[in-house]
Tab-separated table of C-alpha atoms in Angstrom:
chain	number	residue	atom	x	y	z
A	1	MET	CA	14.427	-6.093	-24.252
A	2	PRO	CA	13.222	-4.123	-21.172
A	3	GLU	CA	9.502	-3.844	-20.458
A	4	PRO	CA	8.059	-0.653	-22.030
A	5	LEU	CA	7.001	1.911	-19.417
A	6	LYS	CA	3.553	2.127	-20.982
A	7	ASN	CA	2.854	-1.434	-19.807
A	8	LEU	CA	3.032	-0.259	-16.198
A	9	ILE	CA	-0.334	1.400	-16.824
A	10	ASN	CA	-2.168	-1.900	-16.577
A	11	ASP	CA	-5.052	-3.665	-14.816
A	12	GLU	CA	-3.248	-3.453	-11.490
A	13	PHE	CA	-2.816	0.293	-11.850
A	14	PHE	CA	-6.468	0.846	-12.789
A	15	SER	CA	-7.640	-1.344	-9.903
A	16	TYR	CA	-5.776	0.983	-7.535
A	17	LEU	CA	-6.967	4.154	-9.276
A	18	ASN	CA	-10.600	3.055	-9.382
A	19	ASN	CA	-10.560	2.209	-5.687
A	20	VAL	CA	-9.550	5.801	-4.991
A	21	LEU	CA	-11.982	7.311	-7.514
A	22	VAL	CA	-15.085	5.456	-6.291
A	23	THR	CA	-14.386	6.444	-2.684
A	24	THR	CA	-13.585	10.065	-3.534
A	25	VAL	CA	-15.805	11.133	-6.436
A	26	LYS	CA	-19.550	10.941	-5.832
A	27	ASN	CA	-21.358	8.501	-8.164
A	28	PHE	CA	-18.199	7.721	-10.121
A	29	ASP	CA	-18.986	5.142	-12.823
A	30	GLU	CA	-16.043	2.760	-12.770
A	31	LYS	CA	-17.467	0.534	-15.509
A	32	GLN	CA	-17.999	3.423	-17.924
A	33	PHE	CA	-14.517	4.750	-17.172
A	34	MET	CA	-12.847	1.442	-18.011
A	35	ASN	CA	-14.930	1.041	-21.165
A	36	VAL	CA	-13.695	4.421	-22.371
A	37	VAL	CA	-10.089	3.724	-21.355
A	38	TYR	CA	-9.811	0.275	-22.901
A	39	ASP	CA	-10.885	1.256	-26.388
A	40	GLU	CA	-9.776	-0.464	-29.589
A	41	ASN	CA	-6.563	1.623	-29.743
A	42	TRP	CA	-5.373	1.134	-26.140
A	43	LYS	CA	-2.784	-1.567	-26.855
A	44	ASN	CA	-1.152	0.526	-29.568
A	45	ARG	CA	-0.956	3.711	-27.510
A	46	GLU	CA	2.491	4.788	-26.258
A	47	LEU	CA	3.113	6.143	-22.752
A	48	LYS	CA	2.194	9.796	-23.226
A	49	ASP	CA	-0.760	8.918	-25.415
A	50	ARG	CA	-2.037	6.577	-22.685
A	51	THR	CA	-1.874	9.196	-19.930
A	52	LYS	CA	-3.519	11.740	-22.243
A	53	HIS	CA	-6.228	9.205	-23.093
A	54	ILE	CA	-6.886	8.627	-19.366
A	55	ALA	CA	-7.376	12.381	-18.933
A	56	PHE	CA	-9.904	12.414	-21.784
A	57	ALA	CA	-11.663	9.377	-20.302
A	58	LEU	CA	-11.959	11.076	-16.917
A	59	LYS	CA	-13.378	14.221	-18.502
A	60	THR	CA	-15.970	12.076	-20.300
A	61	VAL	CA	-17.017	10.179	-17.176
A	62	LEU	CA	-16.931	13.115	-14.747
A	63	ASN	CA	-19.024	15.109	-17.238
A	64	ASP	CA	-18.907	18.345	-15.235
A	65	THR	CA	-17.440	21.841	-15.374
A	66	TYR	CA	-13.677	22.275	-15.376
A	67	GLU	CA	-13.886	23.803	-11.896
A	68	ASN	CA	-15.734	20.810	-10.451
A	69	ASN	CA	-13.554	18.330	-12.302
A	70	VAL	CA	-10.402	19.907	-10.870
A	71	LYS	CA	-11.941	19.926	-7.399
A	72	ASN	CA	-12.635	16.188	-7.708
A	73	LEU	CA	-9.184	15.421	-9.072
A	74	LEU	CA	-7.476	17.362	-6.284
A	75	ASN	CA	-9.473	15.331	-3.783
A	76	VAL	CA	-8.195	12.194	-5.502
A	77	LEU	CA	-4.688	13.644	-5.436
A	78	ASN	CA	-4.862	14.257	-1.691
A	79	VAL	CA	-5.904	10.666	-1.055
A	80	VAL	CA	-3.077	9.322	-3.210
A	81	LYS	CA	-0.551	11.581	-1.462
A	82	LYS	CA	-1.548	10.153	1.917
A	83	GLN	CA	-1.278	6.549	0.771
A	84	LYS	CA	1.735	4.420	0.019
A	85	LEU	CA	1.576	3.591	-3.679
A	86	THR	CA	1.366	-0.136	-4.291
A	87	VAL	CA	1.613	0.262	-8.087
A	88	SER	CA	3.802	2.227	-10.479
A	89	GLY	CA	3.068	5.942	-10.273
A	90	ILE	CA	3.804	6.547	-13.965
A	91	GLY	CA	0.093	6.408	-14.789
A	92	LEU	CA	-0.555	9.374	-12.498
A	93	LEU	CA	0.794	11.598	-15.257
A	94	PHE	CA	-2.864	12.018	-16.191
A	95	PHE	CA	-3.101	14.678	-13.444
A	96	PRO	CA	-0.876	17.271	-15.204
A	97	GLU	CA	-2.207	16.084	-18.579
A	98	PHE	CA	-5.732	17.027	-17.493
A	99	ILE	CA	-4.650	20.576	-16.620
A	100	GLU	CA	-2.665	20.957	-19.842
A	101	LEU	CA	-5.502	19.672	-22.042
A	102	PHE	CA	-8.521	21.379	-20.481
A	103	GLY	CA	-7.307	24.202	-18.246
A	104	LEU	CA	-5.532	26.637	-20.536
A	105	GLU	CA	-8.442	29.088	-20.542
A	106	ASN	CA	-8.781	28.997	-16.747
A	107	TYR	CA	-5.428	30.413	-15.721
A	108	ASP	CA	-5.908	31.069	-11.999
A	109	LEU	CA	-7.468	27.706	-11.129
A	110	SER	CA	-4.995	25.805	-13.303
A	111	VAL	CA	-1.992	27.500	-11.708
A	112	LYS	CA	-3.256	26.626	-8.231
A	113	ALA	CA	-3.896	23.061	-9.369
A	114	MET	CA	-0.396	22.691	-10.840
A	115	GLU	CA	1.097	23.946	-7.589
A	116	GLU	CA	-0.622	21.057	-5.785
A	117	ILE	CA	-0.224	18.385	-8.451
A	118	THR	CA	3.501	18.921	-8.996
A	119	GLN	CA	4.135	17.899	-5.385
A	120	LEU	CA	3.121	14.381	-6.430
A	121	MET	CA	3.603	14.299	-10.203
A	122	SER	CA	5.701	16.951	-11.923
A	123	CYS	CA	3.871	19.514	-14.058
A	124	GLU	CA	7.017	20.430	-16.007
A	125	PHE	CA	5.344	19.567	-19.335
A	126	ALA	CA	1.924	21.041	-18.571
A	127	VAL	CA	3.225	24.407	-17.379
A	128	ARG	CA	4.958	25.069	-20.690
A	129	GLN	CA	1.654	25.596	-22.498
A	130	PHE	CA	0.825	28.291	-19.953
A	131	ILE	CA	4.244	29.904	-20.422
A	132	ILE	CA	3.616	30.044	-24.176
A	133	LYS	CA	0.099	31.511	-23.807
A	134	TYR	CA	0.803	33.801	-20.807
A	135	PRO	CA	4.593	34.384	-20.918
A	136	ASP	CA	4.956	37.402	-18.604
A	137	LYS	CA	2.215	36.363	-16.191
A	138	MET	CA	3.360	32.763	-15.922
A	139	MET	CA	7.031	33.620	-15.535
A	140	LYS	CA	6.193	35.971	-12.664
A	141	GLN	CA	4.459	33.006	-11.070
A	142	MET	CA	7.480	30.799	-11.745
A	143	LEU	CA	9.657	33.381	-10.004
A	144	GLU	CA	7.326	33.238	-6.981
A	145	TRP	CA	7.436	29.437	-7.061
A	146	SER	CA	11.242	29.570	-6.920
A	147	LYS	CA	10.775	30.735	-3.290
A	148	HIS	CA	8.077	28.180	-2.423
A	149	LYS	CA	8.362	26.140	0.791
A	150	ASN	CA	7.939	22.864	-1.112
A	151	PHE	CA	11.044	21.742	-3.032
A	152	HIS	CA	8.976	20.060	-5.776
A	153	VAL	CA	7.352	23.405	-6.567
A	154	ARG	CA	10.737	25.131	-6.522
A	155	ARG	CA	12.078	22.553	-8.944
A	156	LEU	CA	9.090	23.127	-11.238
A	157	SER	CA	9.996	26.818	-11.450
A	158	SER	CA	13.285	25.840	-13.096
A	159	GLU	CA	12.483	22.576	-14.869
A	160	GLY	CA	9.285	23.921	-16.411
A	161	CYS	CA	11.024	26.811	-18.192
A	162	ARG	CA	14.040	24.945	-19.561
A	163	PRO	CA	14.329	26.123	-23.187
A	164	ARG	CA	15.032	22.606	-24.467
A	165	LEU	CA	13.387	20.256	-21.973
A	166	PRO	CA	13.630	16.721	-23.473
A	167	TRP	CA	10.390	15.175	-24.779
A	168	ALA	CA	8.582	18.487	-24.266
A	169	VAL	CA	7.493	21.342	-26.485
A	170	ALA	CA	10.377	23.811	-26.878
A	171	LEU	CA	10.229	27.417	-25.678
A	172	PRO	CA	11.596	29.295	-28.712
A	173	GLU	CA	11.368	32.731	-27.092
A	174	PHE	CA	13.677	31.574	-24.311
A	175	LYS	CA	16.072	30.136	-26.858
A	176	LYS	CA	16.354	33.663	-28.217
A	177	ASP	CA	16.435	35.434	-24.856
A	178	PRO	CA	16.602	33.543	-21.534
A	179	GLY	CA	16.464	36.771	-19.528
A	180	LEU	CA	13.280	35.797	-17.631
A	181	ILE	CA	14.827	32.488	-16.573
A	182	VAL	CA	17.980	33.867	-14.971
A	183	PRO	CA	16.355	35.416	-11.830
A	184	ILE	CA	14.717	32.051	-11.111
A	185	LEU	CA	18.065	30.269	-11.305
A	186	GLU	CA	19.615	32.929	-9.076
A	187	ASN	CA	17.022	32.123	-6.401
A	188	LEU	CA	17.693	28.388	-6.649
A	189	LYS	CA	21.465	28.189	-7.036
A	190	ASN	CA	21.972	27.347	-3.347
A	191	ASP	CA	18.806	25.341	-2.791
A	192	ASP	CA	18.980	22.757	0.002
A	193	PHE	CA	17.848	19.960	-2.319
A	194	GLU	CA	20.102	18.385	-4.945
A	195	PHE	CA	16.941	17.567	-6.931
A	196	VAL	CA	16.408	21.310	-7.393
A	197	ARG	CA	20.052	22.173	-7.992
A	198	LYS	CA	20.292	19.530	-10.710
A	199	SER	CA	17.399	21.212	-12.513
A	200	VAL	CA	19.254	24.533	-12.310
A	201	ALA	CA	22.305	22.904	-13.886
A	202	ASN	CA	20.197	21.318	-16.620
A	203	ASN	CA	18.546	24.661	-17.331
A	204	LEU	CA	21.961	26.305	-17.648
A	205	ASN	CA	23.043	23.534	-19.995
A	206	ASP	CA	19.957	24.157	-22.145
A	207	ILE	CA	20.680	27.885	-22.245
A	208	SER	CA	24.323	27.256	-23.195
A	209	LYS	CA	23.268	25.606	-26.477
A	210	ASP	CA	21.801	28.869	-27.784
A	211	ASN	CA	23.309	31.565	-25.539
A	212	PRO	CA	26.774	30.493	-24.353
A	213	LYS	CA	27.723	34.055	-23.430
A	214	VAL	CA	24.825	34.280	-20.972
A	215	VAL	CA	25.975	31.109	-19.216
A	216	LEU	CA	29.601	32.256	-19.156
A	217	GLU	CA	28.526	35.492	-17.464
A	218	ILE	CA	26.495	33.536	-14.884
A	219	ILE	CA	29.263	31.072	-14.003
A	220	LYS	CA	31.756	33.891	-13.540
A	221	ARG	CA	29.382	35.454	-10.985
A	222	TRP	CA	28.682	32.167	-9.235
A	223	LYS	CA	32.200	30.726	-9.124
A	224	GLY	CA	33.360	30.098	-5.575
A	225	THR	CA	30.045	31.116	-3.998
A	226	SER	CA	29.624	27.641	-2.505
A	227	ALA	CA	30.270	23.974	-3.173
A	228	ASN	CA	26.705	23.779	-4.505
A	229	THR	CA	27.171	26.513	-7.087
A	230	ASP	CA	30.528	25.105	-8.166
A	231	TRP	CA	28.841	21.739	-8.823
A	232	ILE	CA	26.015	23.446	-10.748
A	233	ILE	CA	28.549	25.367	-12.836
A	234	LYS	CA	30.431	22.236	-13.861
A	235	HIS	CA	27.281	20.235	-14.612
A	236	GLY	CA	25.653	23.178	-16.381
A	237	CYS	CA	28.660	23.637	-18.671
A	238	ARG	CA	28.846	20.022	-19.828
A	239	THR	CA	27.761	20.796	-23.408
A	240	LEU	CA	30.195	23.708	-23.654
A	241	LEU	CA	32.947	21.403	-22.384
A	242	LYS	CA	31.972	18.664	-24.837
A	243	ASN	CA	32.128	21.245	-27.611
A	244	ALA	CA	35.585	22.315	-26.381
A	245	ASN	CA	34.363	25.905	-26.081
A	246	GLU	CA	37.509	28.003	-25.769
A	247	GLN	CA	36.238	30.370	-23.058
A	248	THR	CA	34.787	27.511	-21.028
A	249	TYR	CA	38.042	25.573	-21.287
A	250	GLU	CA	39.890	28.664	-20.092
A	251	PHE	CA	37.445	29.099	-17.195
A	252	PHE	CA	38.130	25.546	-15.986
A	253	GLY	CA	41.884	25.740	-16.596
A	254	ILE	CA	41.949	23.381	-19.580
A	255	SER	CA	44.155	24.090	-22.594
A	256	ASP	CA	43.397	22.853	-26.103
A	257	LYS	CA	47.111	23.304	-26.865
A	258	THR	CA	47.974	20.138	-25.013
A	259	ASN	CA	51.227	18.201	-24.965
A	260	CYS	CA	49.360	15.036	-24.065
A	261	ILE	CA	49.576	12.202	-26.576
A	262	VAL	CA	47.174	9.272	-26.817
A	263	LYS	CA	49.071	6.038	-27.470
A	264	ASP	CA	48.365	2.314	-27.904
A	265	PHE	CA	44.650	2.798	-28.509
A	266	ALA	CA	42.999	-0.585	-29.146
A	267	ILE	CA	39.612	-2.276	-28.950
A	268	GLY	CA	38.825	-5.779	-27.700
A	269	LYS	CA	37.226	-7.115	-30.887
A	270	ASP	CA	36.053	-5.931	-34.277
A	271	ASN	CA	32.554	-7.447	-34.111
A	272	ILE	CA	30.157	-7.284	-31.183
A	273	SER	CA	26.516	-8.240	-30.796
A	274	ILE	CA	23.685	-6.082	-29.515
A	275	GLY	CA	23.673	-6.517	-25.741
A	276	ASP	CA	27.476	-6.960	-25.565
A	277	LYS	CA	30.102	-4.538	-24.303
A	278	LEU	CA	32.953	-3.085	-26.337
A	279	SER	CA	36.201	-3.030	-24.364
A	280	PHE	CA	38.935	-0.569	-25.260
A	281	SER	CA	42.242	0.596	-23.791
A	282	PHE	CA	44.806	3.326	-24.293
A	283	LYS	CA	47.384	5.379	-22.462
A	284	VAL	CA	48.073	9.099	-22.322
A	285	LEU	CA	51.585	10.550	-22.115
A	286	ASN	CA	52.357	14.131	-21.117
A	287	SER	CA	55.314	14.868	-23.378
A	288	GLY	CA	55.687	18.430	-22.079
A	289	LYS	CA	57.719	19.978	-19.270
A	290	GLU	CA	54.769	21.192	-17.188
A	291	SER	CA	51.786	19.604	-15.495
A	292	GLU	CA	48.514	19.867	-17.409
A	293	LYS	CA	44.846	19.591	-16.617
A	294	LEU	CA	43.691	16.691	-18.749
A	295	ARG	CA	40.080	16.224	-19.846
A	296	LEU	CA	39.529	12.807	-21.380
A	297	GLU	CA	36.473	11.694	-23.319
A	298	TYR	CA	35.620	9.067	-25.877
A	299	ALA	CA	33.395	9.479	-28.906
A	300	VAL	CA	31.174	6.734	-30.271
A	301	TYR	CA	29.853	7.107	-33.799
A	302	TYR	CA	26.565	5.190	-33.656
A	303	MET	CA	24.836	3.831	-36.723
A	304	LYS	CA	21.321	5.270	-36.921
A	305	SER	CA	18.171	3.949	-38.569
A	306	ASN	CA	18.785	6.178	-41.609
A	307	GLY	CA	22.149	4.544	-42.315
A	308	LYS	CA	24.170	7.554	-41.140
A	309	GLN	CA	26.404	7.798	-38.084
A	310	ASN	CA	25.746	10.052	-35.104
A	311	ARG	CA	28.553	11.076	-32.729
A	312	LYS	CA	27.981	10.867	-28.981
A	313	LEU	CA	30.593	11.942	-26.463
A	314	PHE	CA	31.225	10.301	-23.068
A	315	LYS	CA	33.433	11.660	-20.294
A	316	ILE	CA	36.210	9.433	-18.905
A	317	ALA	CA	38.087	11.598	-16.420
A	318	GLU	CA	39.455	15.023	-15.644
A	319	ASN	CA	42.693	15.227	-13.688
A	320	ILE	CA	46.213	16.638	-13.509
A	321	ILE	CA	48.926	14.819	-15.429
A	322	LYS	CA	52.547	15.543	-14.523
A	323	PRO	CA	55.426	16.074	-16.987
A	324	LEU	CA	56.416	12.803	-18.701
A	325	GLU	CA	53.744	10.960	-16.724
A	326	SER	CA	51.879	8.162	-18.475
A	327	LEU	CA	48.335	7.150	-17.491
A	328	ASN	CA	46.720	3.867	-18.520
A	329	TYR	CA	42.989	3.409	-19.112
A	330	LYS	CA	40.708	0.437	-19.699
A	331	LYS	CA	37.009	1.070	-20.391
A	332	GLU	CA	33.866	-0.652	-21.614
A	333	GLN	CA	30.885	0.670	-23.556
A	334	SER	CA	27.584	-1.184	-23.391
A	335	PHE	CA	25.524	-1.816	-26.501
A	336	LYS	CA	22.476	-3.042	-24.634
A	337	ASP	CA	19.138	-1.705	-25.865
A	338	PHE	CA	17.060	0.438	-23.490
A	339	THR	CA	13.702	2.125	-23.850
A	340	THR	CA	15.607	5.386	-24.368
A	341	ARG	CA	18.288	4.013	-26.697
A	342	LYS	CA	18.041	1.548	-29.560
A	343	HIS	CA	21.096	0.265	-31.389
A	344	TYR	CA	21.296	-0.457	-35.105
A	345	LEU	CA	23.428	-2.997	-36.935
A	346	GLY	CA	26.325	-1.868	-39.070
A	347	GLU	CA	29.640	-0.066	-38.932
A	348	HIS	CA	30.427	2.041	-35.863
A	349	LYS	CA	33.525	3.929	-34.774
A	350	ILE	CA	35.169	4.894	-31.488
A	351	SER	CA	37.860	7.484	-30.781
A	352	ILE	CA	39.563	9.167	-27.825
A	353	VAL	CA	39.312	12.911	-27.184
A	354	ALA	CA	41.988	14.628	-25.074
A	355	ASN	CA	41.402	18.302	-24.277
A	356	GLY	CA	39.150	18.586	-27.313
A	357	LYS	CA	41.590	16.916	-29.688
A	358	GLU	CA	40.195	13.735	-31.242
A	359	THR	CA	42.346	10.782	-32.254
A	360	GLU	CA	41.836	8.774	-35.397
A	361	GLY	CA	38.967	6.411	-34.728
A	362	ILE	CA	38.819	2.633	-34.806
A	363	LYS	CA	35.970	1.027	-36.709
A	364	PHE	CA	33.958	-1.956	-35.465
A	365	ASN	CA	30.743	-3.708	-36.463
A	366	LEU	CA	27.582	-4.222	-34.483
A	367	ILE	CA	26.137	-7.541	-35.595
A	368	GLN	CA	22.970	-9.537	-34.959
A	369	THR	CA	22.856	-11.348	-31.622
A	370	LYS	CA	23.521	-15.024	-32.123
């Protein structure tokens, strides 16, 4: 089992942080800070709760106005930015946490602070509370940030307003109407940094789940503009493609009326242990008289903790298959536990999906590791 990320916020991390704090913040009480941090609940706190708790501990020890606290923290930030981190930076999430928790009533200072902080530690979660409280004002700022000289700030302008950002509070108004997001994405669609362009694609993918027509209109405008926009379009339409959306299929030249037939589908074994890989193989035959664009995926029906199965789709390939051509495939699917995915014992199923058409699945069991 991999080491939980929360354990990276440890004695080594606090030794580094305290060295910076005592040299940056006048009369900083390191002992009091650590007494507040390492309370009776520390060991049971998960990652986000730990970074939030650090922010509360700093507020307690600094014991000053929000303005002075932010000034001190930005001084700390500047020192950290100039140094080469010798510990995991995950604990530095307390910077945006501090702004989110204590700065909502001080809009101007908090916005300036987020602009600085996000260049070291993304404020994509913190900024969402400001979007909810000050939607028009904050989105105008996000639009300005989309033209910022620093690519981290530009990325924040997109990532921070994703309607369905994972592990973050949702933005229900943007699920209904993403109109304020679109100009930001327009500014970023040809950004020099892939880090930014990937956020644009992820934002489009979020929008597609509630407003597919909006995304279809955007990709029609962007198609062929550049290699960058073509990549964003494909990545941003991944949910629509997984859902075999008819208009999206048509846009990418894929037909759900395929002549391709999946044959000889088989799995390596009926029982596998957690940590093992499931091997499977099959071939695809184009029984028609014309070449086709073939989109191949496989679906795994995972057993969940509630005893029900949940379908997850994985892409295999997308290519042209000629008339009467047969293509052979051998794949593996890992069942190793990660911090972001836990597997459960019981019956699972796997199937092949060709141009949106799913084959009959094959069942297998996930059993206890011997």
